[in-house]
Short mmCIF file of N, CA and C in Angstrom, two decimals:
data_model
loop_
_atom_site.label_atom_id
_atom_site.label_comp_id
_atom_site.label_asym_id
_atom_site.label_seq_id
_atom_site.Cartn_x
_atom_site.Cartn_y
_atom_site.Cartn_z
N GLN A 16 -131.84 123.86 -7.47
CA GLN A 16 -132.31 123.45 -6.43
C GLN A 16 -133.42 122.57 -5.59
N VAL A 17 -133.33 122.35 -4.87
CA VAL A 17 -134.52 121.21 -4.15
C VAL A 17 -134.41 121.87 -2.81
N GLN A 18 -136.27 121.57 -2.97
CA GLN A 18 -137.15 121.87 -1.65
C GLN A 18 -137.49 121.02 -0.95
N LEU A 19 -137.48 120.61 0.13
CA LEU A 19 -138.22 120.14 0.83
C LEU A 19 -139.14 120.28 1.54
N VAL A 20 -140.46 119.94 1.72
CA VAL A 20 -141.52 120.28 2.70
C VAL A 20 -141.89 118.97 3.30
N GLU A 21 -142.01 118.94 4.80
CA GLU A 21 -141.90 117.99 5.80
C GLU A 21 -143.77 118.46 6.35
N SER A 22 -144.45 117.45 6.15
CA SER A 22 -145.95 117.66 7.30
C SER A 22 -146.39 116.47 7.73
N GLY A 23 -147.49 116.49 8.37
CA GLY A 23 -147.69 115.22 9.21
C GLY A 23 -147.53 114.92 10.87
N GLY A 24 -146.51 116.32 11.34
CA GLY A 24 -146.66 115.95 12.75
C GLY A 24 -147.36 116.42 13.44
N GLY A 25 -147.71 116.26 14.95
CA GLY A 25 -148.70 116.57 15.66
C GLY A 25 -148.11 116.26 16.90
N LEU A 26 -149.43 116.02 17.85
CA LEU A 26 -149.19 115.69 19.27
C LEU A 26 -149.92 114.05 19.67
N VAL A 27 -149.26 113.56 19.76
CA VAL A 27 -150.47 111.86 20.22
C VAL A 27 -149.69 111.45 21.18
N GLN A 28 -150.60 110.52 21.86
CA GLN A 28 -150.57 109.53 22.91
C GLN A 28 -149.50 108.51 23.14
N ALA A 29 -148.74 108.27 23.83
CA ALA A 29 -147.97 106.92 23.86
C ALA A 29 -148.49 105.73 22.97
N GLY A 30 -148.05 105.30 22.48
CA GLY A 30 -148.82 103.74 21.48
C GLY A 30 -149.79 103.97 20.20
N GLY A 31 -150.27 105.46 20.12
CA GLY A 31 -150.43 105.95 18.81
C GLY A 31 -149.96 105.94 17.63
N SER A 32 -150.14 106.32 16.89
CA SER A 32 -149.74 106.69 14.83
C SER A 32 -149.73 107.88 14.59
N LEU A 33 -148.63 108.21 13.83
CA LEU A 33 -148.24 109.77 12.27
C LEU A 33 -147.65 109.05 11.61
N ARG A 34 -148.29 109.84 10.63
CA ARG A 34 -147.79 108.93 9.41
C ARG A 34 -147.01 110.95 8.97
N LEU A 35 -145.96 110.31 8.41
CA LEU A 35 -145.34 112.08 8.17
C LEU A 35 -144.76 111.98 6.92
N SER A 36 -144.77 112.90 6.07
CA SER A 36 -145.02 113.24 4.49
C SER A 36 -143.58 114.20 3.98
N CYS A 37 -142.89 114.10 3.37
CA CYS A 37 -141.56 114.96 2.88
C CYS A 37 -142.22 115.03 1.27
N ALA A 38 -142.80 115.91 0.64
CA ALA A 38 -142.69 116.29 -0.86
C ALA A 38 -141.46 117.24 -1.24
N ALA A 39 -140.99 116.60 -2.63
CA ALA A 39 -139.81 117.13 -3.13
C ALA A 39 -139.87 117.75 -4.58
N SER A 40 -139.76 118.91 -4.38
CA SER A 40 -139.76 119.38 -6.06
C SER A 40 -138.69 120.31 -6.07
N GLY A 41 -137.97 120.60 -7.65
CA GLY A 41 -137.23 121.56 -8.37
C GLY A 41 -136.44 120.71 -8.82
N ARG A 42 -134.92 120.73 -8.86
CA ARG A 42 -134.18 120.22 -9.26
C ARG A 42 -133.82 118.53 -9.44
N THR A 43 -133.78 117.80 -10.30
CA THR A 43 -133.91 116.36 -9.90
C THR A 43 -132.62 115.52 -10.52
N PHE A 44 -132.74 114.55 -9.61
CA PHE A 44 -131.32 114.01 -10.06
C PHE A 44 -131.44 112.36 -10.48
N SER A 45 -129.96 111.67 -11.08
CA SER A 45 -130.50 110.25 -11.43
C SER A 45 -130.45 109.65 -10.04
N ARG A 46 -129.24 109.84 -9.32
CA ARG A 46 -129.08 108.74 -7.89
C ARG A 46 -129.69 109.81 -7.00
N TYR A 47 -130.03 109.13 -5.89
CA TYR A 47 -130.49 110.00 -4.80
C TYR A 47 -131.16 108.68 -4.10
N ALA A 48 -131.21 109.38 -2.46
CA ALA A 48 -131.22 108.80 -1.51
C ALA A 48 -132.06 109.58 -0.46
N MET A 49 -132.71 109.21 0.40
CA MET A 49 -133.86 110.11 1.32
C MET A 49 -133.42 109.69 2.47
N GLY A 50 -133.34 110.47 3.86
CA GLY A 50 -133.52 110.33 4.82
C GLY A 50 -134.42 111.13 6.16
N TRP A 51 -134.93 110.23 7.00
CA TRP A 51 -135.43 111.08 7.92
C TRP A 51 -134.46 111.27 9.40
N PHE A 52 -134.75 112.25 9.38
CA PHE A 52 -133.79 112.76 11.12
C PHE A 52 -134.60 113.29 11.99
N ARG A 53 -134.09 113.28 12.94
CA ARG A 53 -134.77 113.59 14.14
C ARG A 53 -134.02 114.14 15.27
N GLN A 54 -134.47 115.23 16.04
CA GLN A 54 -133.79 116.11 16.95
C GLN A 54 -134.23 116.44 18.27
N ALA A 55 -134.29 116.04 19.11
CA ALA A 55 -134.70 116.63 20.71
C ALA A 55 -134.01 117.93 20.98
N PRO A 56 -134.90 118.43 21.95
CA PRO A 56 -134.08 119.52 22.32
C PRO A 56 -133.09 118.89 23.48
N GLY A 57 -131.53 119.77 22.87
CA GLY A 57 -130.40 119.24 23.84
C GLY A 57 -130.06 118.61 23.36
N LYS A 58 -130.17 117.71 21.89
CA LYS A 58 -129.56 116.73 21.54
C LYS A 58 -129.32 116.80 20.19
N GLU A 59 -127.92 115.74 19.57
CA GLU A 59 -127.74 116.30 18.60
C GLU A 59 -128.54 115.72 17.51
N ARG A 60 -129.00 116.00 16.19
CA ARG A 60 -129.61 115.30 15.19
C ARG A 60 -129.54 113.56 15.22
N GLU A 61 -130.59 112.86 14.81
CA GLU A 61 -130.24 111.75 14.66
C GLU A 61 -131.07 110.76 13.77
N PHE A 62 -130.41 110.27 12.76
CA PHE A 62 -130.75 109.40 11.54
C PHE A 62 -131.53 108.52 12.33
N VAL A 63 -133.16 108.49 11.53
CA VAL A 63 -134.25 107.74 11.81
C VAL A 63 -134.58 106.26 10.93
N ALA A 64 -134.62 107.10 9.77
CA ALA A 64 -134.51 105.50 8.55
C ALA A 64 -134.63 106.55 6.84
N GLY A 65 -134.23 105.57 6.34
CA GLY A 65 -133.65 106.02 4.88
C GLY A 65 -134.04 105.27 3.99
N ILE A 66 -134.09 105.71 2.66
CA ILE A 66 -134.28 104.79 1.57
C ILE A 66 -133.83 105.47 0.56
N GLY A 67 -133.04 104.52 -0.36
CA GLY A 67 -132.11 104.18 -1.16
C GLY A 67 -133.05 103.82 -2.66
N TRP A 68 -133.22 105.42 -3.57
CA TRP A 68 -134.43 105.53 -4.70
C TRP A 68 -134.67 103.85 -5.48
N SER A 69 -133.16 103.94 -6.06
CA SER A 69 -133.61 102.82 -6.78
C SER A 69 -133.57 101.71 -6.89
N ALA A 70 -132.89 101.28 -5.39
CA ALA A 70 -132.79 99.73 -5.48
C ALA A 70 -134.04 99.36 -4.18
N PHE A 71 -134.70 100.50 -3.62
CA PHE A 71 -135.99 100.64 -3.16
C PHE A 71 -135.05 99.79 -1.43
N SER A 72 -134.26 100.01 -1.33
CA SER A 72 -133.31 99.76 -0.21
C SER A 72 -133.76 100.49 0.83
N THR A 73 -134.19 100.03 2.48
CA THR A 73 -134.45 100.61 3.57
C THR A 73 -133.68 100.47 4.68
N ASN A 74 -133.57 101.27 5.58
CA ASN A 74 -132.49 101.24 7.04
C ASN A 74 -133.37 102.16 7.82
N TYR A 75 -132.87 101.80 9.10
CA TYR A 75 -133.51 101.95 10.32
C TYR A 75 -132.35 102.23 11.36
N VAL A 76 -132.87 103.18 12.52
CA VAL A 76 -131.76 103.21 13.64
C VAL A 76 -132.58 102.17 14.44
N ASP A 77 -131.58 101.74 15.27
CA ASP A 77 -132.49 100.23 16.17
C ASP A 77 -133.70 100.61 16.81
N SER A 78 -133.57 101.67 17.44
CA SER A 78 -134.53 101.96 18.56
C SER A 78 -136.12 102.39 17.60
N VAL A 79 -136.17 102.13 16.46
CA VAL A 79 -137.45 102.34 15.61
C VAL A 79 -137.34 100.78 14.89
N LYS A 80 -136.69 100.18 14.89
CA LYS A 80 -137.04 99.24 13.64
C LYS A 80 -138.15 98.33 14.22
N GLY A 81 -138.99 97.68 13.34
CA GLY A 81 -140.56 97.43 13.50
C GLY A 81 -141.79 98.38 13.85
N ARG A 82 -141.45 99.93 14.47
CA ARG A 82 -142.14 100.44 14.39
C ARG A 82 -142.60 101.28 13.52
N PHE A 83 -141.34 101.40 12.70
CA PHE A 83 -141.40 103.12 11.89
C PHE A 83 -141.08 102.32 10.84
N THR A 84 -141.95 102.46 9.50
CA THR A 84 -141.81 102.16 8.27
C THR A 84 -141.57 103.51 6.58
N VAL A 85 -140.30 103.49 6.39
CA VAL A 85 -140.18 104.28 5.43
C VAL A 85 -140.59 103.30 3.98
N SER A 86 -141.13 105.06 3.26
CA SER A 86 -141.86 104.53 1.95
C SER A 86 -141.69 105.70 1.54
N ARG A 87 -142.12 105.09 -0.20
CA ARG A 87 -141.97 106.68 -1.15
C ARG A 87 -143.11 105.95 -2.49
N THR A 88 -143.70 107.29 -2.61
CA THR A 88 -144.54 107.27 -3.95
C THR A 88 -143.59 106.92 -5.55
N ASN A 89 -144.24 105.89 -6.04
CA ASN A 89 -143.76 105.47 -7.34
C ASN A 89 -142.72 106.67 -8.49
N ALA A 90 -143.97 107.56 -8.38
CA ALA A 90 -143.53 109.13 -8.60
C ALA A 90 -141.98 109.70 -8.39
N GLY A 91 -141.23 109.30 -6.99
CA GLY A 91 -140.83 109.29 -6.37
C GLY A 91 -140.58 110.84 -5.81
N ASN A 92 -141.86 111.53 -5.58
CA ASN A 92 -141.53 113.07 -5.00
C ASN A 92 -141.92 112.96 -3.48
N THR A 93 -142.33 111.81 -3.43
CA THR A 93 -142.89 111.96 -1.63
C THR A 93 -142.37 110.44 -0.80
N VAL A 94 -142.06 111.21 -0.16
CA VAL A 94 -141.45 109.89 0.72
C VAL A 94 -142.45 110.18 2.01
N TYR A 95 -142.33 108.85 2.61
CA TYR A 95 -143.37 108.70 3.57
C TYR A 95 -142.70 108.32 5.16
N LEU A 96 -142.57 108.32 6.64
CA LEU A 96 -142.73 107.89 7.65
C LEU A 96 -143.82 107.70 7.69
N GLN A 97 -143.98 105.87 8.66
CA GLN A 97 -145.09 105.97 9.18
C GLN A 97 -144.29 105.52 10.52
N MET A 98 -145.01 105.74 11.75
CA MET A 98 -144.40 105.94 12.71
C MET A 98 -145.92 105.18 14.03
N ASN A 99 -145.68 104.18 14.29
CA ASN A 99 -146.86 103.12 14.93
C ASN A 99 -146.15 103.06 16.52
N SER A 100 -146.65 102.60 17.57
CA SER A 100 -146.58 102.58 18.46
C SER A 100 -145.23 103.30 19.38
N LEU A 101 -145.79 104.52 19.33
CA LEU A 101 -145.17 105.76 19.65
C LEU A 101 -144.88 105.73 21.15
N LYS A 102 -143.92 106.23 21.47
CA LYS A 102 -142.99 106.83 22.48
C LYS A 102 -142.64 107.86 23.00
N PRO A 103 -142.96 107.91 24.45
CA PRO A 103 -142.64 109.68 24.41
C PRO A 103 -141.17 110.01 24.54
N GLU A 104 -139.89 109.00 24.35
CA GLU A 104 -138.83 109.09 23.36
C GLU A 104 -138.58 109.43 22.02
N ASP A 105 -139.57 109.28 21.50
CA ASP A 105 -139.62 109.72 19.96
C ASP A 105 -140.08 111.36 19.77
N THR A 106 -140.23 111.72 20.68
CA THR A 106 -140.59 113.46 20.49
C THR A 106 -139.06 113.77 20.17
N ALA A 107 -139.35 114.77 19.11
CA ALA A 107 -138.46 115.43 18.45
C ALA A 107 -139.15 116.31 16.96
N LEU A 108 -138.36 116.78 16.88
CA LEU A 108 -138.57 117.70 15.34
C LEU A 108 -137.55 117.03 14.40
N TYR A 109 -138.69 116.51 13.52
CA TYR A 109 -138.46 115.73 12.41
C TYR A 109 -138.29 116.25 11.24
N TYR A 110 -136.89 115.86 10.45
CA TYR A 110 -136.68 116.77 9.11
C TYR A 110 -136.87 115.21 8.06
N CYS A 111 -136.96 115.45 6.83
CA CYS A 111 -136.54 114.77 5.64
C CYS A 111 -135.43 115.34 5.21
N ALA A 112 -134.78 114.56 4.44
CA ALA A 112 -133.24 115.06 3.69
C ALA A 112 -132.64 114.27 2.32
N LEU A 113 -131.36 115.08 1.85
CA LEU A 113 -131.90 114.49 -0.13
C LEU A 113 -130.29 114.59 0.44
N ARG A 114 -130.03 113.35 -0.51
CA ARG A 114 -128.53 113.06 -0.82
C ARG A 114 -128.08 112.70 -2.04
N GLN A 115 -127.60 113.38 -2.93
CA GLN A 115 -127.64 113.46 -3.99
C GLN A 115 -126.27 112.23 -4.23
N GLY A 116 -126.99 111.52 -5.61
CA GLY A 116 -125.31 111.09 -6.07
C GLY A 116 -124.86 109.79 -5.91
N THR A 117 -125.87 109.10 -4.95
CA THR A 117 -125.81 108.00 -4.16
C THR A 117 -127.24 107.19 -3.99
N TYR A 118 -127.38 106.07 -4.68
CA TYR A 118 -128.38 105.40 -3.98
C TYR A 118 -128.63 105.00 -2.34
N TYR A 119 -127.20 105.29 -1.55
CA TYR A 119 -127.10 104.52 -0.25
C TYR A 119 -128.21 106.12 0.77
N SER A 120 -128.65 105.70 1.45
CA SER A 120 -129.36 106.99 2.40
C SER A 120 -128.36 106.12 3.90
N GLY A 121 -127.52 106.76 4.57
CA GLY A 121 -126.67 106.57 5.16
C GLY A 121 -127.30 107.40 6.54
N PRO A 122 -126.41 107.45 7.46
CA PRO A 122 -126.96 107.63 8.93
C PRO A 122 -126.46 108.95 9.00
N THR A 123 -125.20 109.53 8.37
CA THR A 123 -124.57 110.91 8.69
C THR A 123 -125.52 112.21 8.45
N PRO A 124 -125.75 113.21 8.83
CA PRO A 124 -126.44 114.19 8.65
C PRO A 124 -125.33 114.96 7.45
N ASP A 125 -124.25 115.00 7.98
CA ASP A 125 -122.80 115.93 6.94
C ASP A 125 -123.01 115.67 5.75
N GLU A 126 -123.76 114.40 5.24
CA GLU A 126 -123.73 113.81 3.93
C GLU A 126 -124.61 113.93 3.00
N TYR A 127 -125.43 114.46 3.98
CA TYR A 127 -126.96 115.15 2.91
C TYR A 127 -126.69 116.27 2.33
N ASP A 128 -127.45 116.69 1.36
CA ASP A 128 -126.92 117.73 0.45
C ASP A 128 -128.35 119.21 0.68
N TYR A 129 -130.22 118.19 0.85
CA TYR A 129 -130.69 119.52 0.98
C TYR A 129 -131.83 118.67 2.70
N TRP A 130 -132.29 119.77 3.31
CA TRP A 130 -132.99 119.38 4.49
C TRP A 130 -134.55 120.03 3.83
N GLY A 131 -135.60 119.32 4.74
CA GLY A 131 -136.92 120.05 4.64
C GLY A 131 -136.37 121.05 6.32
N GLN A 132 -137.92 121.57 6.50
CA GLN A 132 -137.89 122.56 7.62
C GLN A 132 -138.02 122.26 8.78
N GLY A 133 -138.45 120.73 8.66
CA GLY A 133 -139.04 120.10 9.74
C GLY A 133 -140.30 119.84 9.98
N THR A 134 -141.02 118.90 11.04
CA THR A 134 -142.26 119.15 11.58
C THR A 134 -142.48 118.45 13.19
N GLN A 135 -143.13 118.95 13.57
CA GLN A 135 -142.83 118.47 15.42
C GLN A 135 -143.87 117.55 15.63
N VAL A 136 -143.30 116.47 15.76
CA VAL A 136 -143.73 115.36 16.42
C VAL A 136 -143.46 115.26 18.41
N THR A 137 -144.86 115.21 18.68
CA THR A 137 -144.47 115.36 20.40
C THR A 137 -145.82 114.09 20.45
N VAL A 138 -145.22 112.82 21.40
CA VAL A 138 -145.98 111.97 22.05
C VAL A 138 -145.96 112.08 23.43
N SER A 139 -147.19 111.99 24.12
CA SER A 139 -147.86 112.44 25.68
C SER A 139 -147.87 110.81 26.07
N SER A 140 -147.47 110.84 27.48
CA SER A 140 -147.57 109.92 28.04
C SER A 140 -148.74 109.24 28.65
#
């Protein structure tokens, strides 16, 4: 099993910044990718950003490009989401997820095998 624990959420004014962390522990995989998703009340879970472990490739949803940056530690056990220039529409519960057996961090939630419990991000106008 894999445990994912997110932290770093909070309340911030529009234009501010937050850095989310996701600490992974438990079983290890030779190939895996990590993704960040978010879900606002009444909306579907949305892919935000992802990072492929071996290739260091990253991908983002268009609405956060240029504002958010996904990265990870060299040890590979923690992934970050740096969020700058936050907007009220970024308000949501943010989750990290792990997809095993691939280096591709795709946008489809069903393709991910493990999820954290989420951390709330609230951006006030």
